[in-house]
GROMACS .gro file of C-alpha atoms in nm:
model
  467
    1MET     CA    1   8.078   6.194   7.469
    2ALA     CA    2   8.127   6.487   7.231
    3ALA     CA    3   8.358   6.763   7.349
    4ARG     CA    4   8.189   7.082   7.458
    5THR     CA    5   8.213   7.375   7.220
    6LEU     CA    6   8.471   7.622   7.350
    7TYR     CA    7   8.397   7.995   7.339
    8LEU     CA    8   8.677   8.221   7.461
    9GLY     CA    9   8.571   8.560   7.327
   10PRO     CA   10   8.648   8.789   7.624
   11ARG     CA   11   8.977   8.612   7.700
   12LEU     CA   12   9.085   8.615   7.335
   13LYS     CA   13   9.019   8.990   7.323
   14LYS     CA   14   9.212   9.037   7.649
   15LEU     CA   15   9.509   8.841   7.509
   16ARG     CA   16   9.509   9.046   7.189
   17ARG     CA   17   9.507   9.373   7.378
   18GLU     CA   18   9.782   9.257   7.616
   19LEU     CA   19   9.994   9.179   7.309
   20GLY     CA   20   9.918   9.523   7.166
   21LEU     CA   21   9.761   9.383   6.850
   22THR     CA   22   9.471   9.495   6.635
   23GLN     CA   23   9.227   9.239   6.500
   24ALA     CA   24   9.397   9.279   6.162
   25ASN     CA   25   9.742   9.212   6.316
   26MET     CA   26   9.621   8.894   6.487
   27ALA     CA   27   9.438   8.777   6.175
   28ASN     CA   28   9.757   8.820   5.974
   29ASP     CA   29   9.961   8.627   6.234
   30LEU     CA   30   9.712   8.339   6.239
   31ASP     CA   31   9.647   8.342   5.866
   32ILE     CA   32   9.274   8.396   5.901
   33SER     CA   33   9.041   8.688   5.828
   34SER     CA   34   8.984   8.987   6.058
   35SER     CA   35   8.613   8.915   6.051
   36TYR     CA   36   8.676   8.565   6.189
   37ILE     CA   37   8.874   8.716   6.478
   38ALA     CA   38   8.583   8.953   6.542
   39LEU     CA   39   8.335   8.666   6.541
   40MET     CA   40   8.543   8.465   6.789
   41GLU     CA   41   8.578   8.767   7.019
   42ARG     CA   42   8.200   8.813   7.014
   43ASN     CA   43   8.149   8.440   7.089
   44GLN     CA   44   7.978   8.394   6.754
   45ARG     CA   45   8.237   8.135   6.655
   46PRO     CA   46   8.399   7.874   6.881
   47VAL     CA   47   8.773   7.843   6.927
   48THR     CA   48   8.870   7.507   6.776
   49ALA     CA   49   9.148   7.283   6.904
   50GLU     CA   50   9.347   7.368   6.591
   51MET     CA   51   9.306   7.740   6.659
   52LEU     CA   52   9.411   7.693   7.023
   53LEU     CA   53   9.728   7.520   6.908
   54LYS     CA   54   9.797   7.795   6.654
   55LEU     CA   55   9.753   8.062   6.921
   56ALA     CA   56   9.989   7.880   7.156
   57THR     CA   57  10.264   7.833   6.898
   58THR     CA   58  10.230   8.176   6.735
   59TYR     CA   59  10.245   8.376   7.056
   60ARG     CA   60  10.448   8.126   7.262
   61ILE     CA   61  10.192   8.099   7.536
   62ASN     CA   62  10.061   7.807   7.737
   63VAL     CA   63   9.710   7.707   7.636
   64ALA     CA   64   9.626   7.717   8.008
   65ASP     CA   65   9.704   8.091   8.002
   66LEU     CA   66   9.385   8.138   7.803
   67ALA     CA   67   9.186   7.984   8.086
   68ASP     CA   68   9.020   8.233   8.316
   69GLU     CA   69   9.139   8.150   8.667
   70ASP     CA   70   8.841   8.339   8.803
   71ALA     CA   71   8.581   8.154   8.593
   72ASP     CA   72   8.530   7.870   8.842
   73GLU     CA   73   8.488   8.113   9.130
   74THR     CA   74   8.253   8.332   8.925
   75ALA     CA   75   8.044   8.025   8.837
   76ALA     CA   76   8.030   7.926   9.205
   77ARG     CA   77   7.924   8.278   9.301
   78LEU     CA   78   7.655   8.273   9.032
   79GLN     CA   79   7.525   7.937   9.154
   80SER     CA   80   7.510   8.075   9.508
   81ALA     CA   81   7.325   8.390   9.395
   82LEU     CA   82   7.081   8.196   9.180
   83ARG     CA   83   6.974   7.988   9.480
   84ASP     CA   84   6.798   8.301   9.604
   85PRO     CA   85   6.419   8.239   9.629
   86LEU     CA   86   6.382   8.532   9.392
   87PHE     CA   87   6.493   8.298   9.110
   88ALA     CA   88   6.317   7.983   9.234
   89ASP     CA   89   6.091   7.954   8.929
   90ILE     CA   90   6.373   7.988   8.676
   91ALA     CA   91   6.536   7.661   8.567
   92ILE     CA   92   6.904   7.728   8.494
   93GLU     CA   93   7.129   7.431   8.429
   94PRO     CA   94   7.476   7.418   8.592
   95LEU     CA   95   7.638   7.399   8.248
   96ASP     CA   96   7.456   7.717   8.146
   97ILE     CA   97   7.594   7.892   8.453
   98GLU     CA   98   7.946   7.775   8.366
   99ASP     CA   99   7.901   7.898   8.009
  100ILE     CA  100   7.788   8.240   8.131
  101ALA     CA  101   8.082   8.269   8.370
  102THR     CA  102   8.327   8.156   8.101
  103SER     CA  103   8.192   8.327   7.792
  104TYR     CA  104   8.027   8.636   7.936
  105PRO     CA  105   8.228   8.729   8.249
  106GLY     CA  106   8.120   9.093   8.227
  107MET     CA  107   7.751   9.003   8.230
  108ALA     CA  108   7.814   8.755   8.512
  109GLU     CA  109   7.983   9.022   8.722
  110ALA     CA  110   7.703   9.269   8.646
  111LEU     CA  111   7.440   9.019   8.765
  112LEU     CA  112   7.638   8.946   9.082
  113ARG     CA  113   7.674   9.316   9.161
  114LEU     CA  114   7.303   9.375   9.108
  115HIS     CA  115   7.211   9.079   9.329
  116THR     CA  116   7.446   9.195   9.605
  117ALA     CA  117   7.315   9.552   9.583
  118PHE     CA  118   6.955   9.425   9.596
  119GLY     CA  119   7.026   9.216   9.905
  120GLU     CA  120   7.210   9.501  10.072
  121GLU     CA  121   6.925   9.745  10.007
  122GLN     CA  122   6.663   9.500  10.139
  123LEU     CA  123   6.861   9.442  10.456
  124ALA     CA  124   6.930   9.812  10.503
  125LEU     CA  125   6.560   9.891  10.473
  126ALA     CA  126   6.477   9.621  10.729
  127GLU     CA  127   6.745   9.751  10.967
  128ARG     CA  128   6.609  10.106  10.940
  129ARG     CA  129   6.252   9.990  11.005
  130ASP     CA  130   6.356   9.793  11.311
  131ALA     CA  131   6.586  10.065  11.443
  132ALA     CA  132   6.314  10.332  11.442
  133PRO     CA  133   5.962  10.183  11.422
  134THR     CA  134   5.806  10.513  11.520
  135GLU     CA  135   5.965  10.712  11.239
  136SER     CA  136   5.746  10.809  10.947
  137ALA     CA  137   5.787  10.585  10.645
  138GLY     CA  138   5.903  10.876  10.430
  139ALA     CA  139   6.190  10.982  10.655
  140ALA     CA  140   6.424  10.692  10.717
  141PRO     CA  141   6.672  10.779  10.994
  142SER     CA  142   7.048  10.762  10.954
  143ASP     CA  143   7.163  10.435  11.109
  144PRO     CA  144   7.530  10.365  11.040
  145VAL     CA  145   7.528  10.047  11.251
  146GLY     CA  146   7.231   9.915  11.054
  147GLU     CA  147   7.402  10.011  10.728
  148ALA     CA  148   7.719   9.827  10.825
  149ARG     CA  149   7.528   9.517  10.933
  150ALA     CA  150   7.330   9.517  10.608
  151PHE     CA  151   7.653   9.551  10.410
  152LEU     CA  152   7.807   9.246  10.579
  153ALA     CA  153   7.488   9.039  10.567
  154ALA     CA  154   7.436   9.105  10.194
  155ARG     CA  155   7.780   8.954  10.133
  156ARG     CA  156   7.721   8.674  10.385
  157ASN     CA  157   8.012   8.818  10.582
  158CYS     CA  158   8.257   8.664  10.334
  159PHE     CA  159   8.531   8.847  10.140
  160PRO     CA  160   8.745   8.604   9.936
  161GLU     CA  161   8.989   8.875   9.825
  162LEU     CA  162   9.080   8.949  10.186
  163ASP     CA  163   9.094   8.577  10.269
  164ASP     CA  164   9.343   8.515   9.987
  165SER     CA  165   9.560   8.810  10.085
  166ALA     CA  166   9.573   8.701  10.449
  167ALA     CA  167   9.636   8.335  10.363
  168ALA     CA  168   9.940   8.432  10.154
  169LEU     CA  169  10.104   8.576  10.469
  170SER     CA  170   9.969   8.336  10.729
  171LYS     CA  171  10.259   8.090  10.731
  172LYS     CA  172  10.515   8.368  10.758
  173LEU     CA  173  10.326   8.559  11.027
  174ASP     CA  174  10.232   8.269  11.252
  175SER     CA  175  10.333   8.424  11.585
  176PHE     CA  176  10.349   8.754  11.767
  177ALA     CA  177  10.728   8.753  11.726
  178ALA     CA  178  10.696   8.701  11.350
  179MET     CA  179  10.453   8.992  11.325
  180LYS     CA  180  10.694   9.206  11.527
  181ASP     CA  181  10.973   9.127  11.279
  182HIS     CA  182  10.741   9.196  10.983
  183LEU     CA  183  10.644   9.539  11.116
  184ALA     CA  184  11.009   9.626  11.179
  185GLU     CA  185  11.130   9.511  10.836
  186ASN     CA  186  10.843   9.645  10.625
  187HIS     CA  187  10.727   9.952  10.816
  188GLN     CA  188  11.017  10.040  11.049
  189LEU     CA  189  10.781  10.009  11.344
  190ASP     CA  190  10.871   9.862  11.683
  191LEU     CA  191  10.595   9.634  11.816
  192ARG     CA  192  10.611   9.603  12.192
  193LEU     CA  193  10.404   9.503  12.494
  194THR     CA  194  10.326   9.796  12.721
  195ASP     CA  195  10.173   9.844  13.065
  196ASP     CA  196   9.837  10.009  13.118
  197GLY     CA  197   9.989  10.330  13.254
  198LEU     CA  198  10.111  10.437  12.911
  199LEU     CA  199   9.814  10.304  12.714
  200ARG     CA  200   9.554  10.456  12.950
  201GLY     CA  201   9.310  10.172  12.901
  202ALA     CA  202   9.366  10.121  12.526
  203LEU     CA  203   9.446   9.779  12.383
  204ARG     CA  204   9.671   9.908  12.105
  205TRP     CA  205   9.833  10.241  12.026
  206HIS     CA  206  10.027  10.345  11.717
  207ASP     CA  207  10.279  10.601  11.844
  208TYR     CA  208  10.338  10.765  11.508
  209HIS     CA  209  10.623  10.999  11.607
  210ARG     CA  210  10.829  10.737  11.793
  211ARG     CA  211  10.755  10.468  11.529
  212ARG     CA  212  10.615  10.226  11.786
  213ILE     CA  213  10.312  10.000  11.813
  214HIS     CA  214  10.213   9.944  12.174
  215VAL     CA  215   9.995   9.644  12.264
  216SER     CA  216   9.857   9.607  12.614
  217GLU     CA  217  10.032   9.343  12.821
  218ARG     CA  218   9.701   9.284  13.002
  219ILE     CA  219   9.544   9.094  12.713
  220ASP     CA  220   9.606   8.724  12.655
  221GLN     CA  221   9.813   8.569  12.376
  222ALA     CA  222   9.518   8.536  12.140
  223GLY     CA  223   9.435   8.903  12.192
  224ARG     CA  224   9.795   9.011  12.139
  225ARG     CA  225   9.823   8.824  11.812
  226PHE     CA  226   9.492   8.967  11.692
  227GLN     CA  227   9.596   9.325  11.774
  228ALA     CA  228   9.926   9.280  11.589
  229ALA     CA  229   9.742   9.131  11.290
  230LEU     CA  230   9.492   9.417  11.299
  231GLN     CA  231   9.774   9.671  11.287
  232ILE     CA  232   9.918   9.498  10.979
  233ALA     CA  233   9.574   9.505  10.817
  234ILE     CA  234   9.545   9.880  10.882
  235LEU     CA  235   9.884   9.943  10.725
  236GLU     CA  236   9.873   9.704  10.430
  237GLN     CA  237   9.511   9.649  10.329
  238LYS     CA  238   9.399  10.008  10.264
  239GLN     CA  239   9.352   9.969   9.889
  240PRO     CA  240   9.158   9.639   9.876
  241ILE     CA  241   8.936   9.751  10.165
  242ALA     CA  242   8.879  10.092  10.002
  243ARG     CA  243   8.783   9.914   9.679
  244ILE     CA  244   8.528   9.695   9.857
  245VAL     CA  245   8.378   9.996  10.037
  246SER     CA  246   8.363  10.198   9.715
  247GLU     CA  247   8.148   9.928   9.553
  248SER     CA  248   7.892   9.944   9.836
  249ARG     CA  249   7.571  10.144   9.871
  250LEU     CA  250   7.676  10.294  10.204
  251THR     CA  251   7.550  10.650  10.240
  252SER     CA  252   7.689  10.771  10.573
  253GLU     CA  253   8.053  10.836  10.657
  254ASP     CA  254   8.004  10.663  10.992
  255GLY     CA  255   7.869  10.357  10.812
  256LYS     CA  256   8.177  10.351  10.588
  257ARG     CA  257   8.407  10.383  10.888
  258LEU     CA  258   8.234  10.093  11.064
  259VAL     CA  259   8.264   9.876  10.753
  260ARG     CA  260   8.634   9.962  10.712
  261ARG     CA  261   8.692   9.859  11.073
  262ALA     CA  262   8.496   9.537  11.021
  263LEU     CA  263   8.701   9.452  10.711
  264GLN     CA  264   9.028   9.524  10.890
  265SER     CA  265   8.922   9.289  11.168
  266TYR     CA  266   8.811   9.036  10.905
  267TRP     CA  267   9.159   9.036  10.751
  268ALA     CA  268   9.324   9.003  11.093
  269ALA     CA  269   9.107   8.701  11.174
  270ALA     CA  270   9.181   8.552  10.831
  271LEU     CA  271   9.555   8.582  10.904
  272LEU     CA  272   9.516   8.389  11.231
  273MET     CA  273   9.266   8.143  11.081
  274PRO     CA  274   9.331   8.107  10.704
  275TYR     CA  275   9.011   8.025  10.516
  276ARG     CA  276   9.088   7.684  10.367
  277ALA     CA  277   9.281   7.555  10.670
  278PHE     CA  278   9.012   7.676  10.908
  279ALA     CA  279   8.725   7.545  10.693
  280LYS     CA  280   8.888   7.201  10.672
  281ALA     CA  281   8.958   7.197  11.046
  282ALA     CA  282   8.599   7.301  11.118
  283GLU     CA  283   8.469   7.011  10.912
  284ASP     CA  284   8.717   6.762  11.059
  285LEU     CA  285   8.644   6.873  11.417
  286ARG     CA  286   8.269   6.889  11.345
  287TYR     CA  287   8.250   7.259  11.430
  288ASP     CA  288   8.362   7.208  11.789
  289VAL     CA  289   8.441   7.570  11.877
  290GLU     CA  290   8.667   7.488  12.173
  291ALA     CA  291   8.869   7.242  11.965
  292LEU     CA  292   8.912   7.508  11.695
  293CYS     CA  293   9.032   7.751  11.962
  294SER     CA  294   9.302   7.505  12.065
  295ARG     CA  295   9.416   7.427  11.712
  296PHE     CA  296   9.450   7.789  11.600
  297ALA     CA  297   9.543   7.942  11.938
  298VAL     CA  298   9.253   8.188  11.928
  299SER     CA  299   8.976   8.284  12.167
  300PHE     CA  300   8.627   8.136  12.175
  301GLU     CA  301   8.480   8.457  12.035
  302GLN     CA  302   8.739   8.476  11.756
  303ALA     CA  303   8.672   8.117  11.646
  304ALA     CA  304   8.294   8.160  11.670
  305HIS     CA  305   8.311   8.483  11.470
  306ARG     CA  306   8.527   8.319  11.202
  307LEU     CA  307   8.273   8.037  11.160
  308THR     CA  308   8.021   8.291  11.028
  309THR     CA  309   8.256   8.379  10.739
  310LEU     CA  310   8.280   8.032  10.582
  311GLN     CA  311   8.051   8.114  10.289
  312ARG     CA  312   8.297   8.138  10.002
  313PRO     CA  313   8.105   8.022   9.692
  314GLY     CA  314   8.194   7.664   9.613
  315GLU     CA  315   8.369   7.616   9.949
  316GLU     CA  316   8.085   7.685  10.192
  317GLY     CA  317   8.081   7.554  10.546
  318VAL     CA  318   7.782   7.530  10.775
  319PRO     CA  319   7.617   7.876  10.774
  320PHE     CA  320   7.612   8.032  11.121
  321PHE     CA  321   7.453   8.337  11.278
  322PHE     CA  322   7.652   8.513  11.553
  323LEU     CA  323   7.528   8.723  11.845
  324ARG     CA  324   7.703   8.883  12.141
  325VAL     CA  325   7.498   9.028  12.429
  326ASP     CA  326   7.554   9.155  12.781
  327ARG     CA  327   7.354   9.062  13.092
  328ALA     CA  328   7.100   9.334  13.015
  329GLY     CA  329   7.038   9.190  12.670
  330ASN     CA  330   7.212   9.470  12.479
  331VAL     CA  331   7.347   9.345  12.146
  332SER     CA  332   7.707   9.458  12.090
  333LYS     CA  333   7.785   9.241  11.787
  334ARG     CA  334   7.564   9.066  11.536
  335LEU     CA  335   7.674   8.884  11.222
  336ASP     CA  336   7.453   8.692  10.986
  337GLY     CA  337   7.607   8.435  10.755
  338ALA     CA  338   7.285   8.242  10.711
  339GLY     CA  339   6.981   8.471  10.685
  340PHE     CA  340   6.825   8.387  11.023
  341PRO     CA  341   6.527   8.576  11.164
  342PHE     CA  342   6.740   8.669  11.469
  343ALA     CA  343   6.947   8.888  11.240
  344ARG     CA  344   6.724   9.195  11.256
  345HIS     CA  345   6.537   9.151  11.583
  346GLY     CA  346   6.825   9.049  11.810
  347GLY     CA  347   6.803   8.790  12.084
  348GLY     CA  348   6.533   8.909  12.322
  349CYS     CA  349   6.396   8.572  12.433
  350PRO     CA  350   6.515   8.483  12.786
  351LEU     CA  351   6.467   8.111  12.713
  352TRP     CA  352   6.751   8.118  12.458
  353ASN     CA  353   7.085   7.991  12.593
  354VAL     CA  354   7.264   8.310  12.487
  355HIS     CA  355   7.104   8.448  12.806
  356THR     CA  356   7.105   8.144  13.033
  357VAL     CA  357   7.481   8.073  13.002
  358PHE     CA  358   7.548   8.365  13.239
  359ASP     CA  359   7.450   8.117  13.512
  360GLN     CA  360   7.742   7.889  13.409
  361PRO     CA  361   8.039   8.113  13.319
  362ASN     CA  362   8.292   7.971  13.068
  363VAL     CA  363   8.088   7.655  13.010
  364VAL     CA  364   7.982   7.582  12.652
  365ASP     CA  365   7.612   7.504  12.622
  366ALA     CA  366   7.436   7.353  12.320
  367GLN     CA  367   7.061   7.397  12.279
  368LEU     CA  368   6.805   7.287  12.024
  369ILE     CA  369   6.560   7.574  11.977
  370GLU     CA  370   6.235   7.605  11.786
  371LEU     CA  371   6.076   7.926  11.657
  372PRO     CA  372   5.699   7.978  11.641
  373ASP     CA  373   5.699   7.892  11.269
  374GLY     CA  374   5.839   7.546  11.350
  375GLU     CA  375   6.191   7.614  11.222
  376ARG     CA  376   6.459   7.457  11.443
  377TYR     CA  377   6.815   7.570  11.506
  378VAL     CA  378   7.117   7.453  11.703
  379SER     CA  379   7.258   7.724  11.929
  380ILE     CA  380   7.607   7.703  12.085
  381ALA     CA  381   7.669   7.963  12.356
  382ARG     CA  382   7.931   8.057  12.614
  383THR     CA  383   8.028   8.359  12.820
  384VAL     CA  384   8.335   8.563  12.724
  385ARG     CA  385   8.518   8.830  12.919
  386GLY     CA  386   8.632   9.174  12.809
  387GLY     CA  387   8.864   9.408  12.995
  388GLY     CA  388   9.024   9.312  13.324
  389GLY     CA  389   9.376   9.172  13.335
  390ALA     CA  390   9.473   9.345  13.660
  391PHE     CA  391   9.322   9.427  13.997
  392GLY     CA  392   9.070   9.708  13.980
  393VAL     CA  393   9.061   9.719  13.600
  394PRO     CA  394   8.699   9.729  13.475
  395ARG     CA  395   8.578   9.412  13.308
  396VAL     CA  396   8.259   9.301  13.141
  397VAL     CA  397   8.114   8.954  13.095
  398ARG     CA  398   7.919   8.899  12.776
  399SER     CA  399   7.761   8.598  12.613
  400VAL     CA  400   7.838   8.477  12.261
  401ALA     CA  401   7.611   8.245  12.064
  402ILE     CA  402   7.633   8.099  11.716
  403ALA     CA  403   7.331   7.927  11.564
  404CYS     CA  404   7.269   7.722  11.251
  405SER     CA  405   6.974   7.536  11.105
  406ALA     CA  406   6.902   7.204  11.275
  407SER     CA  407   6.932   7.044  10.930
  408HIS     CA  408   7.309   7.063  10.985
  409MET     CA  409   7.296   6.883  11.321
  410ALA     CA  410   7.467   6.569  11.188
  411ASN     CA  411   7.771   6.779  11.095
  412LEU     CA  412   7.814   6.917  11.447
  413ALA     CA  413   8.001   6.775  11.745
  414TYR     CA  414   7.700   6.885  11.952
  415GLY     CA  415   7.452   6.694  11.736
  416GLU     CA  416   7.455   6.359  11.919
  417ALA     CA  417   7.380   6.521  12.255
  418LEU     CA  418   7.085   6.707  12.106
  419ALA     CA  419   6.949   6.439  11.873
  420ASP     CA  420   6.691   6.303  12.119
  421SER     CA  421   6.623   6.624  12.310
  422GLU     CA  422   6.303   6.824  12.289
  423PRO     CA  423   6.355   7.169  12.139
  424THR     CA  424   6.320   7.474  12.360
  425PRO     CA  425   6.043   7.693  12.219
  426ILE     CA  426   6.173   8.047  12.185
  427GLY     CA  427   6.058   8.360  12.004
  428VAL     CA  428   6.244   8.618  11.804
  429ALA     CA  429   6.077   8.883  12.021
  430CYS     CA  430   5.772   8.875  12.247
  431ARG     CA  431   5.578   9.112  12.020
  432LEU     CA  432   5.633   8.872  11.729
  433CYS     CA  433   5.586   8.544  11.915
  434HIS     CA  434   5.233   8.401  11.936
  435ARG     CA  435   5.289   8.126  12.191
  436PRO     CA  436   5.010   8.202  12.441
  437ARG     CA  437   5.133   7.991  12.735
  438CYS     CA  438   5.491   8.123  12.759
  439ILE     CA  439   5.577   8.199  13.121
  440ALA     CA  440   5.871   8.418  13.014
  441ARG     CA  441   5.658   8.654  12.806
  442SER     CA  442   5.720   9.026  12.874
  443ALA     CA  443   5.471   9.175  12.626
  444PRO     CA  444   5.160   9.056  12.443
  445PRO     CA  445   5.203   8.968  12.076
  446MET     CA  446   5.079   9.206  11.812
  447GLY     CA  447   4.721   9.148  11.708
  448ARG     CA  448   4.611   8.954  12.020
  449GLU     CA  449   4.341   9.077  12.256
  450ILE     CA  450   4.417   9.034  12.627
  451GLY     CA  451   4.147   8.840  12.812
  452PRO     CA  452   3.961   8.975  13.120
  453MET     CA  453   4.094   8.704  13.363
  454ARG     CA  454   3.777   8.732  13.581
  455PHE     CA  455   3.741   8.371  13.693
  456ARG     CA  456   4.085   8.211  13.703
  457GLU     CA  457   4.457   8.285  13.737
  458SER     CA  458   4.649   8.105  13.463
  459GLY     CA  459   5.001   8.153  13.598
  460VAL     CA  460   5.127   8.315  13.277
  461PRO     CA  461   5.188   8.690  13.240
  462PHE     CA  462   4.905   8.741  12.988
  463ASP     CA  463   4.577   8.563  12.915
  464PHE     CA  464   4.431   8.612  12.571
  465SER     CA  465   4.081   8.606  12.440
  466MET     CA  466   3.978   8.288  12.255
  467GLU     CA  467   4.222   8.078  12.456
   0.00000   0.00000   0.00000
């Protein structure tokens, strides 16, 4: 097989500038013409093996130094973006994508930014519509929560730069004691466990004047480690987080604050559950959330949340959607790593196990669910507790669910138990669900006329005409 033609224009130009050379200087060093250098830098001439060798010997560099360590990741990101249905009718070969990432990294990055911005804007518009359906179309309300959710969803809740930064420290900071030492050595801060009397109900407090970080002794070990990791993120990840936020389309200050907090928590979780180690464990353990909790010494919610972030291009895991609700159905956290219809409309169907697990506290339940359009998903749900830790301290019980397409069932530890089960028919919301015989229905679907019910009682909340 003939060797592929090698074009290294952008990297050749970068090398020349790092060496402080003009095109004429480099041409003189390599005994070629300035115009030939210009042609190679514009990718109008390939870099031959002989030229690679001459570059290596002339400037005493390793040929591998000319390789772009980001090219493979850029190509993977491009492949992921180009799977968008928007590009479904465009045939782009994998080798073409690699060539674009290698030879035209600036254009590749521009395309990726545009695609991310497009996705973010679409999601933000949807969030605003759903948040205020009665608002006039010309006056979209300010919705910082919707903005923040759209920001995370557009990036599939995955930030490789933060993952890499956290992974570099994960082996060193593998315990609460290690984090305590790190804060003392690097920030002259004393990390200590403190009773509720001083914290007044807070989980963590940075006492700036006394140079202390107080963490509530009421929270469990997983919570303590997370709070310590979060404090390190706040102190050490300001610049990378600010850079990510600056590249967003966030318009409100509250939206930016929420995103900064989400990214700080993301880094803290990545420190406790490093991307590659966690992704491999998830695959090996077949996404058994409880088993992942045991291996990484984290809570059920922390492990479930982390599973939604495994969408690094080229290293993707099963894509999960995450939802946390209270008994009244209020959504307090929602993360979409997979583009599910639940993402905008919440989890209002009482037949979904995110609601029914309140009847079996702390027991993991797996459910095969089917939406009105026939799409099926696997939902894993369990209750989690917040607050408490002492007598009389307020506590709240919530439910956490993660869901993925049923096409991934074979990869899940829950798959065998669900393989022969009938799916539970659920709806995204009653107003959007057109199943006429649902006994749990709380409102008629849009566009359906309610029947007169003169001659019979059907036993369902609503009878419809033409049924």
